[in-house]
């Protein structure tokens, strides 16, 4: 059994349902302490966070991830207990195997191998762990980043272990993520009997032309790394429940997934301009739910990870900014180069979540070679 597989099994066996860590950070800390890492536990509310660092010089390379997992779903639909790590036909099954305890194990074994072979390496290595990524994400990585920011402790490179790959481990590096901007729009009218249209103002009718224009608007054309910004309605609420009453208001909830080609302010201004042009009486509350977009163009980190993948897997990874959000959005505030690379994402959050055993060792070697390329060569 490889060291990476063994550690992944120890972590999967912990029932770390978000926001609980259930001892995962202690397991990892016990592996890092003998390597001369200073361990700093940062607990906020129910959330356990760890900032572990070896060395005080630059460049500083950080491995970031989360120990918490999503709920299992019906356990009777799993082929084996989700918190009893089980190897079948070369696959390791268990909640968190791919998202992302397998990556955490690979982080640790890569660091152990690197430090054993290069104890006097230049620069510094860090790990940032949280148990609040799968949940509301308010007391996790963002809190650690705030602390580091306050004391001027900045990162040079960060690798987040999110499952990024599609067909083969190493085929996809996430070098950025779109931002998320939500709005709750309330359009006002005049309620009344549906049989007397001259005495009412139907807010649904009033809002419809504006909705059509918002839907048809090209917000931007994206760029080399990002698709065009998307505007989508998620919910519409209007009416009293009666079929003979025109409602007094209609509430429309919408979301932008936006690229670096647009800013939050520019999107807000354009929405208000459209609503004002249609002469609506409205209220609009904004929520920047998942932070700004971030992007790491080709450079030292992307090149090092790509070369490591080519050496281990024999493939050239694709750069992608697709998908949802990750804690990389917080880390980008103190780190100019943030990427995500982990195992296949086909089974994450599903029944019978799993990762190939051989992929765990491949990941560990990719992380190890990345350290070589950035701190030794």
Short mmCIF file of C-alpha atoms in Angstrom, two decimals:
data_model
loop_
_atom_site.label_atom_id
_atom_site.label_comp_id
_atom_site.label_asym_id
_atom_site.label_seq_id
_atom_site.Cartn_x
_atom_site.Cartn_y
_atom_site.Cartn_z
CA UNK A 1 0.00 0.00 0.00
CA UNK A 2 1.36 3.42 -0.93
CA UNK A 3 1.78 6.11 1.68
CA UNK A 4 -0.68 8.32 -0.18
CA UNK A 5 -3.38 5.66 -0.24
CA UNK A 6 -2.87 4.91 3.45
CA UNK A 7 -3.19 8.56 4.45
CA UNK A 8 -6.23 9.07 2.19
CA UNK A 9 -7.92 6.14 3.93
CA UNK A 10 -7.22 7.62 7.36
CA UNK A 11 -8.79 10.91 6.31
CA UNK A 12 -11.85 9.34 4.63
CA UNK A 13 -12.55 7.39 7.83
CA UNK A 14 -13.17 10.70 9.63
CA UNK A 15 -16.80 11.78 9.45
CA UNK A 16 -15.97 15.38 8.64
CA UNK A 17 -19.38 16.53 7.42
CA UNK A 18 -19.16 20.27 6.83
CA UNK A 19 -18.32 22.27 8.89
CA UNK A 20 -16.76 19.54 11.06
CA UNK A 21 -13.12 18.54 10.70
CA UNK A 22 -13.34 15.48 13.00
CA UNK A 23 -9.60 15.27 13.54
CA UNK A 24 -8.39 15.44 9.94
CA UNK A 25 -6.26 18.52 10.60
CA UNK A 26 -4.65 16.77 13.58
CA UNK A 27 -3.73 13.80 11.38
CA UNK A 28 -2.12 16.06 8.80
CA UNK A 29 -0.47 18.26 11.41
CA UNK A 30 1.15 15.20 12.97
CA UNK A 31 2.76 14.45 9.60
CA UNK A 32 3.96 18.03 9.04
CA UNK A 33 5.36 18.80 12.50
CA UNK A 34 8.39 16.45 12.17
CA UNK A 35 9.24 18.25 8.90
CA UNK A 36 9.87 21.53 10.78
CA UNK A 37 6.52 23.06 9.92
CA UNK A 38 5.17 25.59 12.40
CA UNK A 39 1.50 24.80 13.00
CA UNK A 40 -1.00 27.58 13.65
CA UNK A 41 -4.56 26.52 14.38
CA UNK A 42 -7.16 29.20 13.63
CA UNK A 43 -10.58 28.16 14.89
CA UNK A 44 -13.55 30.36 14.07
CA UNK A 45 -16.97 29.32 15.35
CA UNK A 46 -17.39 25.62 14.53
CA UNK A 47 -14.69 25.74 11.86
CA UNK A 48 -11.17 24.39 12.20
CA UNK A 49 -8.44 25.98 10.08
CA UNK A 50 -4.72 25.30 9.88
CA UNK A 51 -1.89 27.47 8.62
CA UNK A 52 1.30 25.43 8.51
CA UNK A 53 4.57 26.85 7.20
CA UNK A 54 8.13 25.60 6.73
CA UNK A 55 10.71 28.32 6.19
CA UNK A 56 10.60 32.11 6.18
CA UNK A 57 12.04 33.06 2.80
CA UNK A 58 10.51 33.48 -0.61
CA UNK A 59 9.19 32.16 -2.84
CA UNK A 60 6.38 30.74 -0.71
CA UNK A 61 4.44 27.85 -2.22
CA UNK A 62 1.15 27.02 -0.54
CA UNK A 63 -0.94 23.85 -0.90
CA UNK A 64 -4.56 24.64 -0.01
CA UNK A 65 -7.58 22.46 0.55
CA UNK A 66 -10.52 21.48 2.71
CA UNK A 67 -11.13 18.59 5.07
CA UNK A 68 -14.92 18.90 5.15
CA UNK A 69 -17.17 16.84 2.90
CA UNK A 70 -20.78 17.07 1.72
CA UNK A 71 -23.48 14.80 3.18
CA UNK A 72 -23.45 11.23 1.94
CA UNK A 73 -27.03 10.95 0.72
CA UNK A 74 -28.84 7.65 1.40
CA UNK A 75 -26.16 5.35 2.82
CA UNK A 76 -28.11 2.27 1.73
CA UNK A 77 -27.45 3.28 -1.87
CA UNK A 78 -23.68 3.10 -1.38
CA UNK A 79 -21.98 -0.20 -2.21
CA UNK A 80 -19.91 0.22 0.97
CA UNK A 81 -20.10 2.52 3.97
CA UNK A 82 -19.11 6.05 2.83
CA UNK A 83 -16.85 6.50 5.87
CA UNK A 84 -15.24 3.07 5.62
CA UNK A 85 -12.62 3.57 2.90
CA UNK A 86 -12.78 0.58 0.58
CA UNK A 87 -10.59 -0.42 -2.37
CA UNK A 88 -12.35 -2.33 -5.15
CA UNK A 89 -10.97 -2.96 -8.62
CA UNK A 90 -8.24 -0.37 -8.22
CA UNK A 91 -10.62 2.36 -6.98
CA UNK A 92 -10.75 3.89 -3.51
CA UNK A 93 -14.36 4.49 -2.44
CA UNK A 94 -15.57 6.82 0.30
CA UNK A 95 -16.99 10.29 0.84
CA UNK A 96 -14.23 12.77 0.11
CA UNK A 97 -12.07 10.35 -1.89
CA UNK A 98 -12.01 12.77 -4.83
CA UNK A 99 -13.20 15.96 -3.13
CA UNK A 100 -10.73 16.32 -1.66
CA UNK A 101 -9.08 14.03 0.86
CA UNK A 102 -7.17 12.23 -1.86
CA UNK A 103 -5.52 15.50 -2.85
CA UNK A 104 -4.71 16.33 0.78
CA UNK A 105 -2.97 13.00 1.18
CA UNK A 106 -1.03 13.62 -2.03
CA UNK A 107 -0.01 17.07 -0.77
CA UNK A 108 1.46 15.58 2.39
CA UNK A 109 3.35 12.69 0.80
CA UNK A 110 4.74 14.99 -1.90
CA UNK A 111 6.03 17.39 0.76
CA UNK A 112 7.49 14.52 2.81
CA UNK A 113 9.39 13.20 -0.19
CA UNK A 114 10.60 16.64 -1.20
CA UNK A 115 11.83 17.65 2.25
CA UNK A 116 13.60 14.29 2.71
CA UNK A 117 15.51 14.79 -0.53
CA UNK A 118 15.98 18.57 -0.32
CA UNK A 119 16.08 19.59 3.35
CA UNK A 120 17.95 22.81 2.52
CA UNK A 121 15.66 23.92 -0.31
CA UNK A 122 15.24 27.59 -1.02
CA UNK A 123 11.98 29.36 -0.30
CA UNK A 124 9.14 28.15 1.91
CA UNK A 125 6.30 25.63 1.80
CA UNK A 126 2.90 26.08 3.44
CA UNK A 127 -0.40 24.28 3.82
CA UNK A 128 -3.71 26.07 4.32
CA UNK A 129 -6.56 23.81 5.44
CA UNK A 130 -10.16 24.49 6.40
CA UNK A 131 -13.29 22.56 7.32
CA UNK A 132 -15.59 25.24 5.87
CA UNK A 133 -15.42 24.99 2.07
CA UNK A 134 -18.44 22.83 1.27
CA UNK A 135 -20.71 24.91 3.49
CA UNK A 136 -21.24 28.64 3.85
CA UNK A 137 -17.49 29.32 3.64
CA UNK A 138 -17.48 32.33 5.98
CA UNK A 139 -15.22 31.07 8.80
CA UNK A 140 -12.72 29.09 6.73
CA UNK A 141 -10.10 30.06 4.17
CA UNK A 142 -11.34 33.65 4.01
CA UNK A 143 -10.55 34.06 7.74
CA UNK A 144 -7.05 32.66 7.35
CA UNK A 145 -6.43 34.94 4.37
CA UNK A 146 -7.59 37.95 6.40
CA UNK A 147 -5.14 37.06 9.17
CA UNK A 148 -2.25 36.59 6.76
CA UNK A 149 -3.14 39.82 5.00
CA UNK A 150 -3.19 41.78 8.27
CA UNK A 151 0.34 40.68 9.11
CA UNK A 152 1.67 41.13 5.58
CA UNK A 153 2.26 37.44 4.95
CA UNK A 154 1.79 37.02 1.20
CA UNK A 155 2.04 33.95 -1.01
CA UNK A 156 3.89 33.61 -4.30
CA UNK A 157 2.22 30.45 -5.58
CA UNK A 158 -0.81 28.44 -4.46
CA UNK A 159 -2.04 25.03 -5.58
CA UNK A 160 -5.61 24.16 -4.58
CA UNK A 161 -6.36 20.43 -4.64
CA UNK A 162 -9.88 20.63 -6.09
CA UNK A 163 -10.84 17.78 -8.45
CA UNK A 164 -10.35 19.39 -11.86
CA UNK A 165 -9.83 16.58 -14.36
CA UNK A 166 -12.23 15.07 -16.88
CA UNK A 167 -10.86 11.90 -18.48
CA UNK A 168 -7.36 11.46 -17.07
CA UNK A 169 -5.69 12.92 -14.01
CA UNK A 170 -3.66 15.88 -15.19
CA UNK A 171 -5.77 16.70 -18.23
CA UNK A 172 -7.19 19.95 -16.79
CA UNK A 173 -5.77 22.77 -14.71
CA UNK A 174 -8.18 25.40 -13.45
CA UNK A 175 -6.29 28.68 -13.75
CA UNK A 176 -9.16 30.92 -12.71
CA UNK A 177 -12.82 31.04 -11.82
CA UNK A 178 -15.71 33.27 -12.76
CA UNK A 179 -17.16 35.71 -10.27
CA UNK A 180 -20.71 35.46 -8.99
CA UNK A 181 -23.00 38.46 -8.54
CA UNK A 182 -26.64 38.01 -7.49
CA UNK A 183 -29.53 40.42 -7.35
CA UNK A 184 -33.05 40.47 -5.93
CA UNK A 185 -35.23 42.80 -7.96
CA UNK A 186 -38.66 43.89 -6.69
CA UNK A 187 -40.81 45.64 -9.28
CA UNK A 188 -43.75 47.57 -7.84
CA UNK A 189 -47.25 47.95 -9.30
CA UNK A 190 -50.77 48.44 -7.99
CA UNK A 191 -52.75 45.46 -6.73
CA UNK A 192 -56.39 45.08 -7.66
CA UNK A 193 -59.17 43.03 -9.20
CA UNK A 194 -58.15 41.42 -12.46
CA UNK A 195 -61.50 42.38 -14.05
CA UNK A 196 -60.71 46.12 -13.71
CA UNK A 197 -57.37 46.50 -15.55
CA UNK A 198 -57.71 50.30 -15.69
CA UNK A 199 -57.49 50.38 -11.89
CA UNK A 200 -54.34 48.27 -11.53
CA UNK A 201 -50.71 48.31 -12.60
CA UNK A 202 -49.49 44.76 -13.24
CA UNK A 203 -45.81 44.61 -12.17
CA UNK A 204 -45.28 41.36 -14.07
CA UNK A 205 -46.38 43.01 -17.31
CA UNK A 206 -44.28 46.08 -16.53
CA UNK A 207 -41.18 44.00 -15.83
CA UNK A 208 -41.49 41.76 -18.88
CA UNK A 209 -39.90 44.12 -21.46
CA UNK A 210 -37.00 44.83 -19.14
CA UNK A 211 -36.50 41.12 -18.53
CA UNK A 212 -36.46 40.55 -22.29
CA UNK A 213 -33.78 43.21 -22.73
CA UNK A 214 -31.68 41.88 -19.85
CA UNK A 215 -31.93 38.39 -21.32
CA UNK A 216 -30.86 39.58 -24.78
CA UNK A 217 -27.99 41.79 -23.59
CA UNK A 218 -24.42 40.82 -24.47
CA UNK A 219 -22.56 41.76 -21.30
CA UNK A 220 -19.12 41.02 -22.71
CA UNK A 221 -17.45 38.65 -25.13
CA UNK A 222 -15.21 36.94 -22.59
CA UNK A 223 -11.51 36.67 -23.34
CA UNK A 224 -8.77 34.12 -23.93
CA UNK A 225 -9.50 32.33 -20.67
CA UNK A 226 -13.16 33.08 -19.87
CA UNK A 227 -16.46 32.52 -21.70
CA UNK A 228 -18.80 35.51 -22.02
CA UNK A 229 -20.54 36.71 -18.89
CA UNK A 230 -23.91 35.02 -18.31
CA UNK A 231 -27.08 36.54 -16.80
CA UNK A 232 -29.74 34.09 -15.62
CA UNK A 233 -33.00 34.32 -13.68
CA UNK A 234 -33.24 31.73 -10.93
CA UNK A 235 -36.63 32.56 -9.35
CA UNK A 236 -39.73 34.70 -9.98
CA UNK A 237 -42.31 35.25 -7.25
CA UNK A 238 -45.53 37.17 -7.85
CA UNK A 239 -49.21 36.91 -7.11
CA UNK A 240 -51.44 36.26 -4.12
CA UNK A 241 -52.43 32.75 -5.13
CA UNK A 242 -55.82 33.88 -6.35
CA UNK A 243 -56.57 33.85 -10.09
CA UNK A 244 -58.56 37.09 -10.00
CA UNK A 245 -56.02 39.39 -8.30
CA UNK A 246 -53.27 41.40 -9.99
CA UNK A 247 -50.28 41.40 -7.61
CA UNK A 248 -48.78 44.56 -6.18
CA UNK A 249 -45.19 43.41 -6.64
CA UNK A 250 -43.11 40.81 -8.42
CA UNK A 251 -39.75 39.60 -7.10
CA UNK A 252 -37.09 38.41 -9.55
CA UNK A 253 -33.89 36.74 -8.39
CA UNK A 254 -31.03 36.60 -10.87
CA UNK A 255 -27.33 35.84 -11.06
CA UNK A 256 -24.32 36.89 -13.11
CA UNK A 257 -21.46 34.46 -13.65
CA UNK A 258 -18.95 36.95 -14.93
CA UNK A 259 -15.50 36.97 -16.40
CA UNK A 260 -12.62 39.39 -15.90
CA UNK A 261 -13.92 41.21 -19.01
CA UNK A 262 -16.56 42.89 -16.81
CA UNK A 263 -16.42 44.41 -13.36
CA UNK A 264 -19.03 44.22 -10.63
CA UNK A 265 -19.61 47.96 -10.86
CA UNK A 266 -20.05 47.94 -14.64
CA UNK A 267 -22.60 45.12 -14.46
CA UNK A 268 -24.58 46.88 -11.75
CA UNK A 269 -24.59 50.15 -13.68
CA UNK A 270 -25.83 48.50 -16.86
CA UNK A 271 -28.65 46.67 -15.07
CA UNK A 272 -29.85 49.87 -13.40
CA UNK A 273 -29.68 51.71 -16.74
CA UNK A 274 -31.95 49.12 -18.38
CA UNK A 275 -34.45 49.16 -15.51
CA UNK A 276 -34.50 52.97 -15.48
CA UNK A 277 -34.98 53.11 -19.24
CA UNK A 278 -38.15 51.06 -18.85
CA UNK A 279 -39.34 53.53 -16.19
CA UNK A 280 -39.92 50.86 -13.57
CA UNK A 281 -40.55 51.56 -9.93
CA UNK A 282 -38.25 49.05 -8.28
CA UNK A 283 -35.90 48.08 -5.51
CA UNK A 284 -32.75 46.09 -6.20
CA UNK A 285 -30.59 44.41 -3.57
CA UNK A 286 -27.20 43.11 -4.67
CA UNK A 287 -25.18 40.25 -3.19
CA UNK A 288 -21.66 39.41 -4.31
CA UNK A 289 -22.10 35.82 -3.18
CA UNK A 290 -18.92 34.15 -4.36
CA UNK A 291 -16.40 36.91 -4.80
CA UNK A 292 -14.63 38.41 -7.76
CA UNK A 293 -13.29 36.38 -10.66
CA UNK A 294 -9.60 35.62 -10.62
CA UNK A 295 -7.16 34.55 -13.29
CA UNK A 296 -3.64 33.14 -13.34
CA UNK A 297 -2.23 33.48 -16.86
CA UNK A 298 0.62 31.33 -18.11
CA UNK A 299 3.70 31.90 -15.99
CA UNK A 300 5.96 30.17 -13.46
CA UNK A 301 3.25 28.19 -11.66
CA UNK A 302 1.22 27.10 -14.69
CA UNK A 303 4.42 26.18 -16.51
CA UNK A 304 5.82 24.19 -13.58
CA UNK A 305 2.62 22.22 -13.00
CA UNK A 306 2.16 21.61 -16.74
CA UNK A 307 5.71 20.30 -17.04
CA UNK A 308 5.21 18.03 -14.02
CA UNK A 309 2.00 16.62 -15.52
CA UNK A 310 3.74 16.02 -18.84
CA UNK A 311 6.54 14.17 -17.05
CA UNK A 312 4.23 11.99 -14.94
CA UNK A 313 1.23 11.45 -17.19
CA UNK A 314 2.61 12.10 -20.66
CA UNK A 315 -0.11 14.65 -21.49
CA UNK A 316 -0.33 18.42 -21.84
CA UNK A 317 -3.06 19.84 -19.60
CA UNK A 318 -5.79 22.15 -20.80
CA UNK A 319 -6.31 25.43 -18.97
CA UNK A 320 -9.91 26.02 -17.91
CA UNK A 321 -11.96 28.51 -15.89
CA UNK A 322 -15.22 26.56 -16.08
CA UNK A 323 -17.30 25.27 -13.19
CA UNK A 324 -18.35 26.77 -9.90
CA UNK A 325 -16.32 28.49 -7.23
CA UNK A 326 -13.54 27.37 -4.92
CA UNK A 327 -11.51 28.84 -2.09
CA UNK A 328 -9.04 30.01 -4.71
CA UNK A 329 -11.20 33.13 -4.95
CA UNK A 330 -10.16 34.10 -1.42
CA UNK A 331 -6.51 33.14 -1.77
CA UNK A 332 -6.13 35.24 -4.93
CA UNK A 333 -6.33 38.33 -2.69
CA UNK A 334 -2.86 37.56 -1.28
CA UNK A 335 -1.38 35.44 -4.07
CA UNK A 336 -0.74 36.46 -7.70
CA UNK A 337 -0.63 32.89 -9.02
CA UNK A 338 -3.37 30.45 -7.95
CA UNK A 339 -4.27 27.26 -9.80
CA UNK A 340 -6.32 24.16 -9.05
CA UNK A 341 -5.23 20.65 -9.94
CA UNK A 342 -6.62 17.42 -8.53
CA UNK A 343 -8.15 14.09 -9.57
CA UNK A 344 -11.13 13.34 -11.80
CA UNK A 345 -14.33 15.12 -10.82
CA UNK A 346 -16.81 12.59 -12.30
CA UNK A 347 -18.00 11.19 -8.93
CA UNK A 348 -17.71 14.18 -6.60
CA UNK A 349 -20.74 14.73 -4.34
CA UNK A 350 -22.28 11.52 -5.73
CA UNK A 351 -23.16 8.11 -4.32
CA UNK A 352 -20.07 5.84 -4.45
CA UNK A 353 -17.59 8.72 -4.76
CA UNK A 354 -14.20 7.28 -5.70
CA UNK A 355 -10.72 7.93 -7.00
CA UNK A 356 -8.30 5.60 -8.78
CA UNK A 357 -5.54 4.39 -6.46
CA UNK A 358 -2.93 4.94 -9.16
CA UNK A 359 -4.14 8.53 -9.54
CA UNK A 360 -3.32 9.25 -5.91
CA UNK A 361 0.31 8.33 -6.50
CA UNK A 362 0.34 10.26 -9.78
CA UNK A 363 -0.98 13.36 -8.01
CA UNK A 364 1.65 13.08 -5.30
CA UNK A 365 4.38 12.86 -7.94
CA UNK A 366 2.95 15.87 -9.83
CA UNK A 367 2.96 17.96 -6.64
CA UNK A 368 6.48 16.73 -5.78
CA UNK A 369 7.89 17.61 -9.21
CA UNK A 370 6.23 21.02 -9.03
CA UNK A 371 8.14 21.70 -5.82
CA UNK A 372 11.33 20.59 -7.54
CA UNK A 373 10.75 22.94 -10.46
CA UNK A 374 9.90 25.95 -8.29
CA UNK A 375 12.29 25.50 -5.35
CA UNK A 376 15.25 23.54 -6.69
CA UNK A 377 15.77 23.87 -10.45
#
